[in-house]
mmCIF file of C-alpha atoms in Angstrom:
data_model
loop_
_atom_site.group_PDB
_atom_site.id
_atom_site.type_symbol
_atom_site.label_atom_id
_atom_site.label_comp_id
_atom_site.label_asym_id
_atom_site.label_seq_id
_atom_site.Cartn_x
_atom_site.Cartn_y
_atom_site.Cartn_z
ATOM 1 C CA MET J 240 -7.469 26.619 -27.872
ATOM 2 C CA ALA J 241 -4.539 26.007 -30.187
ATOM 3 C CA PRO J 242 -5.115 26.883 -33.875
ATOM 4 C CA LEU J 243 -4.316 23.315 -34.922
ATOM 5 C CA THR J 244 -7.060 21.954 -32.702
ATOM 6 C CA ALA J 245 -9.535 24.562 -33.941
ATOM 7 C CA LEU J 246 -8.866 23.476 -37.513
ATOM 8 C CA ALA J 247 -8.801 19.760 -36.772
ATOM 9 C CA MET J 248 -12.116 19.348 -34.916
ATOM 10 C CA PRO J 249 -14.433 20.117 -37.885
ATOM 11 C CA VAL J 250 -12.375 17.763 -40.070
ATOM 12 C CA LEU J 251 -12.485 14.950 -37.532
ATOM 13 C CA ARG J 252 -16.261 15.286 -37.183
ATOM 14 C CA ARG J 253 -16.642 14.526 -40.905
ATOM 15 C CA LEU J 254 -14.786 11.220 -40.602
ATOM 16 C CA GLU J 255 -16.199 7.883 -39.482
ATOM 17 C CA ALA J 256 -16.343 8.036 -35.684
ATOM 18 C CA GLU J 257 -13.789 5.385 -34.767
ATOM 19 C CA ARG J 258 -11.346 6.525 -37.436
ATOM 20 C CA ALA J 259 -11.619 10.096 -36.169
ATOM 21 C CA HIS J 260 -10.912 8.931 -32.639
ATOM 22 C CA ARG J 261 -7.868 6.976 -33.754
ATOM 23 C CA LEU J 262 -6.459 10.017 -35.596
ATOM 24 C CA ALA J 263 -7.083 12.237 -32.576
ATOM 25 C CA MET J 264 -5.153 9.813 -30.389
ATOM 26 C CA ILE J 265 -2.249 9.825 -32.838
ATOM 27 C CA ALA J 266 -2.213 13.625 -32.857
ATOM 28 C CA MET J 267 -2.104 13.716 -29.070
ATOM 29 C CA ARG J 268 0.720 11.191 -28.929
ATOM 30 C CA LEU J 269 2.667 13.387 -31.348
ATOM 31 C CA GLY J 270 2.194 16.449 -29.159
ATOM 32 C CA LEU J 271 -0.149 18.230 -31.576
ATOM 33 C CA ALA J 272 -3.032 18.756 -29.157
ATOM 34 C CA ALA J 273 -4.052 21.971 -27.447
ATOM 35 C CA GLU J 274 -2.803 22.809 -23.983
ATOM 36 C CA ASN J 275 -4.415 24.845 -21.240
ATOM 37 C CA PRO J 276 -1.645 26.041 -18.904
ATOM 38 C CA ALA J 277 -3.847 28.590 -17.103
ATOM 39 C CA ALA J 278 -4.161 28.101 -13.358
ATOM 40 C CA ASP J 279 -7.597 27.034 -12.139
ATOM 41 C CA PRO J 280 -9.634 29.479 -10.026
ATOM 42 C CA PRO J 281 -9.201 28.631 -6.326
ATOM 43 C CA VAL J 282 -12.969 28.231 -5.911
ATOM 44 C CA LEU J 283 -12.805 25.074 -8.051
ATOM 45 C CA ALA J 284 -10.248 23.328 -5.836
ATOM 46 C CA THR J 285 -11.432 20.378 -3.779
ATOM 47 C CA THR J 286 -10.103 17.374 -1.881
ATOM 48 C CA VAL J 287 -11.865 14.066 -2.435
ATOM 49 C CA ALA J 288 -10.940 10.602 -1.143
ATOM 50 C CA GLY J 289 -7.677 12.037 0.130
ATOM 51 C CA LEU J 290 -6.705 13.352 -3.316
ATOM 52 C CA ALA J 291 -6.268 17.035 -4.172
ATOM 53 C CA PHE J 292 -7.929 18.376 -7.319
ATOM 54 C CA THR J 293 -7.399 21.873 -8.725
ATOM 55 C CA ASN J 294 -10.782 21.521 -10.405
ATOM 56 C CA PRO J 295 -13.540 18.879 -10.291
ATOM 57 C CA VAL J 296 -13.840 18.217 -14.052
ATOM 58 C CA GLY J 297 -12.321 14.923 -15.180
ATOM 59 C CA LEU J 298 -12.155 12.840 -18.327
ATOM 60 C CA ALA J 299 -14.168 9.623 -18.127
ATOM 61 C CA ALA J 300 -12.770 6.230 -19.026
ATOM 62 C CA GLY J 301 -13.156 4.988 -22.584
ATOM 63 C CA PHE J 302 -11.403 7.815 -24.387
ATOM 64 C CA ASP J 303 -7.859 6.590 -23.727
ATOM 65 C CA LYS J 304 -8.278 2.872 -23.200
ATOM 66 C CA ASP J 305 -4.564 2.044 -23.408
ATOM 67 C CA ALA J 306 -3.069 5.049 -21.551
ATOM 68 C CA VAL J 307 -1.273 6.159 -24.717
ATOM 69 C CA ALA J 308 -2.205 9.868 -24.649
ATOM 70 C CA LEU J 309 -2.312 10.705 -20.955
ATOM 71 C CA ARG J 310 0.509 13.241 -21.157
ATOM 72 C CA ALA J 311 -1.461 15.312 -23.651
ATOM 73 C CA LEU J 312 -4.775 14.846 -21.853
ATOM 74 C CA MET J 313 -3.341 15.975 -18.517
ATOM 75 C CA ARG J 314 -2.305 19.260 -20.150
ATOM 76 C CA MET J 315 -5.793 20.079 -21.436
ATOM 77 C CA GLY J 316 -7.117 21.476 -18.174
ATOM 78 C CA PHE J 317 -8.785 18.404 -16.711
ATOM 79 C CA GLY J 318 -8.749 18.100 -12.935
ATOM 80 C CA PHE J 319 -8.182 14.360 -13.316
ATOM 81 C CA VAL J 320 -8.042 11.764 -16.077
ATOM 82 C CA GLU J 321 -9.236 8.152 -16.077
ATOM 83 C CA ALA J 322 -7.671 5.625 -18.460
ATOM 84 C CA GLY J 323 -9.093 2.252 -19.540
ATOM 85 C CA THR J 324 -11.103 0.104 -19.450
ATOM 86 C CA VAL J 325 -8.189 -2.344 -19.429
ATOM 87 C CA THR J 326 -8.537 -6.132 -19.248
ATOM 88 C CA PRO J 327 -6.081 -8.850 -18.196
ATOM 89 C CA ARG J 328 -5.420 -9.945 -21.773
ATOM 90 C CA PRO J 329 -5.503 -7.977 -25.022
ATOM 91 C CA GLN J 330 -8.731 -8.218 -26.981
ATOM 92 C CA ALA J 331 -9.981 -6.821 -30.257
ATOM 93 C CA GLY J 332 -13.451 -5.884 -29.037
ATOM 94 C CA ASN J 333 -16.651 -6.212 -31.035
ATOM 95 C CA PRO J 334 -16.844 -6.143 -34.846
ATOM 96 C CA ARG J 335 -16.920 -2.786 -36.618
ATOM 97 C CA PRO J 336 -18.794 -0.532 -37.037
ATOM 98 C CA ARG J 337 -19.191 -0.150 -33.289
ATOM 99 C CA LEU J 338 -19.125 3.595 -32.637
ATOM 100 C CA PHE J 339 -21.895 5.901 -33.870
ATOM 101 C CA ARG J 340 -22.477 9.625 -33.602
ATOM 102 C CA LEU J 341 -25.923 11.077 -32.997
ATOM 103 C CA ALA J 342 -24.826 14.657 -33.635
ATOM 104 C CA GLU J 343 -28.364 16.027 -33.647
ATOM 105 C CA ASP J 344 -28.777 14.703 -30.116
ATOM 106 C CA GLY J 345 -25.313 15.486 -28.768
ATOM 107 C CA ALA J 346 -24.925 11.773 -28.201
ATOM 108 C CA VAL J 347 -22.882 8.693 -29.069
ATOM 109 C CA ILE J 348 -23.746 4.999 -29.154
ATOM 110 C CA ASN J 349 -20.903 2.555 -28.691
ATOM 111 C CA ARG J 350 -20.570 -1.190 -28.572
ATOM 112 C CA MET J 351 -16.776 -1.247 -28.498
ATOM 113 C CA GLY J 352 -16.462 -4.264 -26.225
ATOM 114 C CA PHE J 353 -13.373 -3.375 -24.162
ATOM 115 C CA ASN J 354 -10.976 -3.262 -27.118
ATOM 116 C CA ASN J 355 -7.547 -2.772 -25.559
ATOM 117 C CA ALA J 356 -3.955 -3.992 -25.589
ATOM 118 C CA GLY J 357 -4.095 -5.645 -22.165
ATOM 119 C CA VAL J 358 -2.874 -4.707 -18.715
ATOM 120 C CA THR J 359 0.819 -5.427 -19.270
ATOM 121 C CA ALA J 360 1.174 -2.713 -21.916
ATOM 122 C CA PHE J 361 -1.176 -0.417 -19.963
ATOM 123 C CA ALA J 362 0.896 -0.696 -16.796
ATOM 124 C CA ALA J 363 4.165 -0.111 -18.651
ATOM 125 C CA ARG J 364 2.833 3.224 -19.909
ATOM 126 C CA LEU J 365 1.534 4.257 -16.498
ATOM 127 C CA ALA J 366 4.913 3.433 -14.982
ATOM 128 C CA MET J 367 6.609 5.949 -17.290
ATOM 129 C CA LEU J 368 4.025 8.685 -16.689
ATOM 130 C CA ARG J 369 4.810 11.765 -14.653
ATOM 131 C CA ARG J 370 1.428 12.737 -13.255
ATOM 132 C CA ASN J 371 0.489 16.374 -12.730
ATOM 133 C CA VAL J 372 -3.190 15.623 -12.046
ATOM 134 C CA PRO J 373 -4.716 12.526 -10.421
ATOM 135 C CA VAL J 374 -4.924 9.590 -12.839
ATOM 136 C CA GLY J 375 -7.366 6.720 -12.467
ATOM 137 C CA ALA J 376 -7.187 3.211 -13.887
ATOM 138 C CA ASN J 377 -10.467 1.639 -15.000
ATOM 139 C CA ILE J 378 -10.357 -2.176 -14.920
ATOM 140 C CA GLY J 379 -12.605 -4.836 -16.458
ATOM 141 C CA VAL J 380 -12.636 -8.481 -17.502
ATOM 142 C CA ASN J 381 -12.174 -10.180 -20.853
ATOM 143 C CA LYS J 382 -15.140 -11.374 -22.867
ATOM 144 C CA GLU J 383 -13.841 -14.940 -22.873
ATOM 145 C CA GLY J 384 -12.250 -16.912 -20.067
ATOM 146 C CA ALA J 385 -13.121 -14.389 -17.384
ATOM 147 C CA GLU J 386 -13.097 -15.263 -13.685
ATOM 148 C CA PRO J 387 -14.070 -11.967 -12.056
ATOM 149 C CA GLU J 388 -13.155 -12.933 -8.495
ATOM 150 C CA ARG J 389 -9.661 -13.724 -9.806
ATOM 151 C CA ASP J 390 -9.277 -11.139 -12.558
ATOM 152 C CA TYR J 391 -10.240 -7.948 -10.721
ATOM 153 C CA PRO J 392 -7.814 -8.619 -7.825
ATOM 154 C CA ASP J 393 -5.058 -9.499 -10.292
ATOM 155 C CA LEU J 394 -5.652 -6.279 -12.194
ATOM 156 C CA LEU J 395 -5.666 -4.304 -8.948
ATOM 157 C CA ARG J 396 -2.290 -5.768 -7.941
ATOM 158 C CA ILE J 397 -0.792 -4.498 -11.194
ATOM 159 C CA VAL J 398 -2.299 -1.011 -11.401
ATOM 160 C CA ALA J 399 -2.525 -0.078 -7.716
ATOM 161 C CA PRO J 400 1.085 1.151 -7.442
ATOM 162 C CA LEU J 401 0.722 3.179 -10.655
ATOM 163 C CA ALA J 402 -2.620 4.987 -10.310
ATOM 164 C CA ASP J 403 -4.132 7.497 -7.898
ATOM 165 C CA TYR J 404 -7.417 5.604 -7.846
ATOM 166 C CA VAL J 405 -8.904 2.484 -9.435
ATOM 167 C CA THR J 406 -12.366 2.047 -10.944
ATOM 168 C CA VAL J 407 -14.087 -1.344 -11.096
ATOM 169 C CA ASN J 408 -16.119 -1.479 -14.284
ATOM 170 C CA VAL J 409 -19.011 -3.885 -13.811
ATOM 171 C CA SER J 410 -21.504 -1.844 -15.820
ATOM 172 C CA SER J 411 -20.558 -1.718 -19.486
ATOM 173 C CA PRO J 412 -23.439 -3.077 -21.583
ATOM 174 C CA ASN J 413 -21.086 -4.372 -24.286
ATOM 175 C CA THR J 414 -19.535 -7.394 -22.550
ATOM 176 C CA PRO J 415 -22.062 -10.233 -22.115
ATOM 177 C CA GLY J 416 -22.862 -10.900 -18.475
ATOM 178 C CA LEU J 417 -20.789 -8.022 -17.097
ATOM 179 C CA ARG J 418 -23.722 -6.130 -15.616
ATOM 180 C CA ASP J 419 -24.700 -9.251 -13.665
ATOM 181 C CA LEU J 420 -21.627 -8.531 -11.540
ATOM 182 C CA GLN J 421 -23.521 -5.591 -10.007
ATOM 183 C CA SER J 422 -25.677 -8.048 -8.061
ATOM 184 C CA GLU J 423 -25.093 -7.949 -4.327
ATOM 185 C CA ALA J 424 -23.515 -11.402 -4.031
ATOM 186 C CA ARG J 425 -21.192 -11.142 -7.038
ATOM 187 C CA LEU J 426 -20.091 -7.592 -6.273
ATOM 188 C CA ALA J 427 -19.425 -8.486 -2.632
ATOM 189 C CA ALA J 428 -17.275 -11.440 -3.680
ATOM 190 C CA ILE J 429 -15.262 -9.306 -6.120
ATOM 191 C CA LEU J 430 -14.694 -6.440 -3.700
ATOM 192 C CA SER J 431 -13.789 -8.811 -0.868
ATOM 193 C CA ALA J 432 -11.213 -10.533 -3.077
ATOM 194 C CA MET J 433 -9.784 -7.187 -4.161
ATOM 195 C CA ARG J 434 -9.467 -5.975 -0.591
ATOM 196 C CA ALA J 435 -7.709 -9.191 0.424
ATOM 197 C CA ALA J 436 -5.344 -8.978 -2.545
ATOM 198 C CA VAL J 437 -4.263 -5.353 -1.986
ATOM 199 C CA PRO J 438 -5.149 -4.163 1.527
ATOM 200 C CA ASP J 439 -3.358 -0.833 1.003
ATOM 201 C CA ALA J 440 -4.835 -0.079 -2.434
ATOM 202 C CA PRO J 441 -5.520 3.499 -3.512
ATOM 203 C CA PRO J 442 -9.168 4.635 -3.433
ATOM 204 C CA ILE J 443 -11.415 2.170 -5.256
ATOM 205 C CA PHE J 444 -14.587 3.227 -7.087
ATOM 206 C CA VAL J 445 -17.337 1.099 -8.628
ATOM 207 C CA LYS J 446 -18.875 2.322 -11.873
ATOM 208 C CA VAL J 447 -22.618 1.751 -11.973
ATOM 209 C CA ALA J 448 -25.116 1.335 -14.828
ATOM 210 C CA PRO J 449 -27.929 3.896 -15.142
ATOM 211 C CA ASP J 450 -30.395 1.090 -15.797
ATOM 212 C CA LEU J 451 -30.282 -0.393 -12.286
ATOM 213 C CA SER J 452 -33.491 -0.550 -10.304
ATOM 214 C CA VAL J 453 -33.781 1.460 -7.104
ATOM 215 C CA ALA J 454 -33.349 -1.759 -5.114
ATOM 216 C CA GLY J 455 -30.338 -2.706 -7.237
ATOM 217 C CA LEU J 456 -28.720 0.668 -6.626
ATOM 218 C CA GLU J 457 -29.326 0.420 -2.894
ATOM 219 C CA ALA J 458 -27.671 -3.004 -2.857
ATOM 220 C CA VAL J 459 -24.615 -1.597 -4.657
ATOM 221 C CA VAL J 460 -24.385 1.323 -2.217
ATOM 222 C CA GLU J 461 -24.546 -0.905 0.852
ATOM 223 C CA THR J 462 -22.115 -3.454 -0.615
ATOM 224 C CA ALA J 463 -19.618 -0.718 -1.427
ATOM 225 C CA VAL J 464 -19.863 0.709 2.089
ATOM 226 C CA ALA J 465 -19.531 -2.707 3.692
ATOM 227 C CA HIS J 466 -16.297 -3.396 1.818
ATOM 228 C CA GLY J 467 -14.628 -0.062 2.445
ATOM 229 C CA ILE J 468 -14.914 1.191 -1.115
ATOM 230 C CA ALA J 469 -14.223 4.908 -1.578
ATOM 231 C CA GLY J 470 -17.180 5.630 -3.805
ATOM 232 C CA LEU J 471 -19.263 5.162 -6.929
ATOM 233 C CA ILE J 472 -19.147 6.585 -10.436
ATOM 234 C CA LEU J 473 -22.670 7.282 -11.694
ATOM 235 C CA THR J 474 -23.187 6.370 -14.437
ATOM 236 C CA ASN J 475 -22.026 4.277 -17.355
ATOM 237 C CA THR J 476 -23.884 4.328 -20.680
ATOM 238 C CA THR J 477 -27.527 3.292 -20.969
ATOM 239 C CA ILE J 478 -29.181 0.583 -23.042
ATOM 240 C CA SER J 479 -32.431 2.563 -22.916
ATOM 241 C CA ARG J 480 -33.387 5.007 -25.662
ATOM 242 C CA PRO J 481 -35.089 8.165 -24.392
ATOM 243 C CA PRO J 482 -37.939 9.347 -26.628
ATOM 244 C CA GLY J 483 -37.198 12.021 -29.195
ATOM 245 C CA LEU J 484 -33.784 10.881 -30.438
ATOM 246 C CA ARG J 485 -33.256 12.228 -33.960
ATOM 247 C CA GLY J 486 -29.943 10.684 -34.993
ATOM 248 C CA ALA J 487 -30.086 8.113 -37.785
ATOM 249 C CA ALA J 488 -28.049 5.715 -35.654
ATOM 250 C CA ALA J 489 -30.491 5.818 -32.721
ATOM 251 C CA THR J 490 -31.567 2.215 -33.300
ATOM 252 C CA GLU J 491 -28.037 0.809 -33.145
ATOM 253 C CA THR J 492 -27.350 -1.522 -30.228
ATOM 254 C CA GLY J 493 -24.873 -0.491 -27.560
ATOM 255 C CA GLY J 494 -24.552 2.044 -24.787
ATOM 256 C CA LEU J 495 -25.916 5.553 -25.271
ATOM 257 C CA SER J 496 -23.918 8.463 -23.839
ATOM 258 C CA GLY J 497 -24.121 12.236 -24.053
ATOM 259 C CA ARG J 498 -26.903 14.750 -23.574
ATOM 260 C CA PRO J 499 -29.865 12.289 -23.652
ATOM 261 C CA LEU J 500 -28.330 10.452 -20.688
ATOM 262 C CA PHE J 501 -28.191 13.522 -18.450
ATOM 263 C CA ASP J 502 -31.559 13.304 -16.707
ATOM 264 C CA LEU J 503 -31.409 9.547 -16.125
ATOM 265 C CA SER J 504 -27.859 9.590 -14.772
ATOM 266 C CA THR J 505 -28.434 12.683 -12.624
ATOM 267 C CA ALA J 506 -31.531 11.222 -10.990
ATOM 268 C CA MET J 507 -29.619 8.042 -10.174
ATOM 269 C CA LEU J 508 -26.748 10.118 -8.787
ATOM 270 C CA ALA J 509 -29.147 11.976 -6.493
ATOM 271 C CA ARG J 510 -30.682 8.719 -5.286
ATOM 272 C CA ALA J 511 -27.234 7.319 -4.541
ATOM 273 C CA PHE J 512 -26.374 10.460 -2.576
ATOM 274 C CA LEU J 513 -29.469 10.080 -0.415
ATOM 275 C CA MET J 514 -28.811 6.376 0.097
ATOM 276 C CA ALA J 515 -25.115 6.794 0.885
ATOM 277 C CA LYS J 516 -25.686 9.449 3.579
ATOM 278 C CA GLY J 517 -22.139 10.731 3.344
ATOM 279 C CA ARG J 518 -20.497 7.309 3.455
ATOM 280 C CA LEU J 519 -19.310 7.312 -0.171
ATOM 281 C CA VAL J 520 -17.654 9.715 -2.579
ATOM 282 C CA LEU J 521 -19.722 10.125 -5.749
ATOM 283 C CA ILE J 522 -18.506 11.036 -9.235
ATOM 284 C CA GLY J 523 -21.200 12.222 -11.655
ATOM 285 C CA VAL J 524 -20.931 11.454 -15.350
ATOM 286 C CA GLY J 525 -23.469 11.386 -18.152
ATOM 287 C CA GLY J 526 -24.371 14.280 -20.404
ATOM 288 C CA VAL J 527 -22.060 16.911 -18.885
ATOM 289 C CA GLY J 528 -21.289 19.530 -21.521
ATOM 290 C CA THR J 529 -21.657 22.905 -19.791
ATOM 291 C CA GLY J 530 -20.906 24.550 -16.490
ATOM 292 C CA ALA J 531 -24.613 24.383 -15.688
ATOM 293 C CA ASP J 532 -24.553 20.624 -16.240
ATOM 294 C CA ALA J 533 -21.573 20.240 -13.929
ATOM 295 C CA LEU J 534 -23.254 22.372 -11.282
ATOM 296 C CA ALA J 535 -26.428 20.287 -11.524
ATOM 297 C CA LYS J 536 -24.427 17.100 -10.968
ATOM 298 C CA ILE J 537 -22.757 18.646 -7.932
ATOM 299 C CA LYS J 538 -26.092 19.745 -6.487
ATOM 300 C CA ALA J 539 -27.383 16.216 -7.104
ATOM 301 C CA GLY J 540 -24.565 14.825 -4.961
ATOM 302 C CA ALA J 541 -21.400 14.640 -7.055
ATOM 303 C CA ASP J 542 -18.078 15.463 -5.420
ATOM 304 C CA LEU J 543 -16.477 15.384 -8.879
ATOM 305 C CA VAL J 544 -17.788 15.188 -12.453
ATOM 306 C CA GLN J 545 -16.520 13.577 -15.638
ATOM 307 C CA VAL J 546 -17.025 14.401 -19.312
ATOM 308 C CA TYR J 547 -16.726 12.224 -22.381
ATOM 309 C CA THR J 548 -19.140 12.740 -25.259
ATOM 310 C CA ALA J 549 -19.093 16.547 -25.154
ATOM 311 C CA PHE J 550 -15.284 16.397 -25.220
ATOM 312 C CA THR J 551 -15.311 14.155 -28.293
ATOM 313 C CA TYR J 552 -17.518 16.680 -30.107
ATOM 314 C CA GLY J 553 -15.966 19.923 -28.908
ATOM 315 C CA GLY J 554 -12.389 19.203 -27.901
ATOM 316 C CA PRO J 555 -10.397 20.962 -25.169
ATOM 317 C CA GLN J 556 -12.416 24.175 -25.362
ATOM 318 C CA VAL J 557 -15.314 22.290 -23.761
ATOM 319 C CA VAL J 558 -13.234 21.684 -20.633
ATOM 320 C CA ALA J 559 -12.195 25.349 -20.414
ATOM 321 C CA ARG J 560 -15.798 26.514 -20.886
ATOM 322 C CA ILE J 561 -17.181 24.170 -18.219
ATOM 323 C CA LYS J 562 -14.620 25.343 -15.696
ATOM 324 C CA ARG J 563 -15.106 29.012 -16.510
ATOM 325 C CA ASP J 564 -18.885 28.834 -16.267
ATOM 326 C CA LEU J 565 -18.810 26.694 -13.126
ATOM 327 C CA ALA J 566 -16.414 29.074 -11.391
ATOM 328 C CA GLY J 567 -18.627 32.006 -12.377
ATOM 329 C CA ALA J 568 -21.729 30.308 -11.008
ATOM 330 C CA LEU J 569 -20.022 29.478 -7.717
ATOM 331 C CA LYS J 570 -18.782 33.032 -7.262
ATOM 332 C CA ALA J 571 -22.191 34.468 -8.131
ATOM 333 C CA ALA J 572 -23.736 32.256 -5.469
ATOM 334 C CA GLY J 573 -21.180 33.402 -2.913
ATOM 335 C CA VAL J 574 -19.843 29.882 -2.482
ATOM 336 C CA VAL J 575 -16.390 29.641 -0.945
ATOM 337 C CA ARG J 576 -15.987 25.865 -1.155
ATOM 338 C CA LEU J 577 -17.258 23.619 -3.926
ATOM 339 C CA ALA J 578 -18.128 21.014 -1.313
ATOM 340 C CA ASP J 579 -20.729 23.347 0.186
ATOM 341 C CA LEU J 580 -23.064 22.683 -2.758
ATOM 342 C CA VAL J 581 -22.692 18.905 -2.948
ATOM 343 C CA GLY J 582 -26.138 17.337 -2.665
ATOM 344 C CA ALA J 583 -27.897 20.677 -2.138
ATOM 345 C CA GLU J 584 -30.787 19.660 -4.425
ATOM 346 C CA ALA J 585 -30.556 15.874 -4.219
ATOM 347 C CA VAL J 586 -34.070 15.395 -2.866
ATOM 348 C CA SER J 587 -35.745 17.119 -5.809
ATOM 349 C CA MET J 588 -33.333 15.715 -8.405
ATOM 350 C CA ALA J 589 -33.881 12.139 -7.225
ATOM 351 C CA ARG J 590 -37.382 12.445 -8.650
ATOM 352 C CA GLY J 591 -36.028 13.531 -12.020
ATOM 353 C CA VAL J 592 -37.110 10.414 -13.933
#
């Protein structure tokens, strides 16, 4: 880790959360962030949805909503990076404060509300980007004036030529009514319209809420399969509050991410794996902060994993540590291919909550 980053992280953690994030983004845009040029161990390489990954550890959407720091993020050792969520029109998001640390819990609560500069600016930045790892575009709808069956296809038309995969965000808890789009009928209508709009689109993923019922999850799985969707991302943040949270901000409204989400999201991931029966690619996200966490997600059914909250607390060294520990665990187990462990413990993990 670069000395500048080592010095900056403790300072940023003392600042108000959203201000710290804004300063970190500025630093990355100025080229002041750490880089990790080391080659990934071959055991971490995998091919998923027709895309090659030198390692399975990606950055989840929400960190770089406007694709302004992707060059720096791609040099930090991630196997892939997802930008967004981006909406058709710019919007300011919800009133501040809207981002809260629960440091004692290794968690964050956010109610950002899809604050972003809109898809036109987003696409212009993607068009200028030279990608050295797969880059995903996470798309959503505006709080006001949204017509999902129109907006998601329109967004797909714009970002499809510029991204390696596209994620349909219908699971953020911070846009009123958005999670209703996970219902079988609404999701089917959206995915059908997207497929008609861009028949040759890159792999499409649907990001799912961790608060879905078992029946709701099964409906999403079958709808995704029926419409030729590549896979699911499990999961977004949760509106639930697991017992034992110690952070002073634990009662704030919004989506909870980080360590307290791990068990809930991993159990849902395992259920989705068992329901999908090999028909969908699954990306596990929620509480990943160590190599052991990443390995648990893989054994629950994840082909790839994403990090967010642990990265905001620990910076680039978190990515390097996860990869190092994961590679060590795979070698110790005598595993030649990462894919050999996918879903190995899904049955037991599905009963995790």
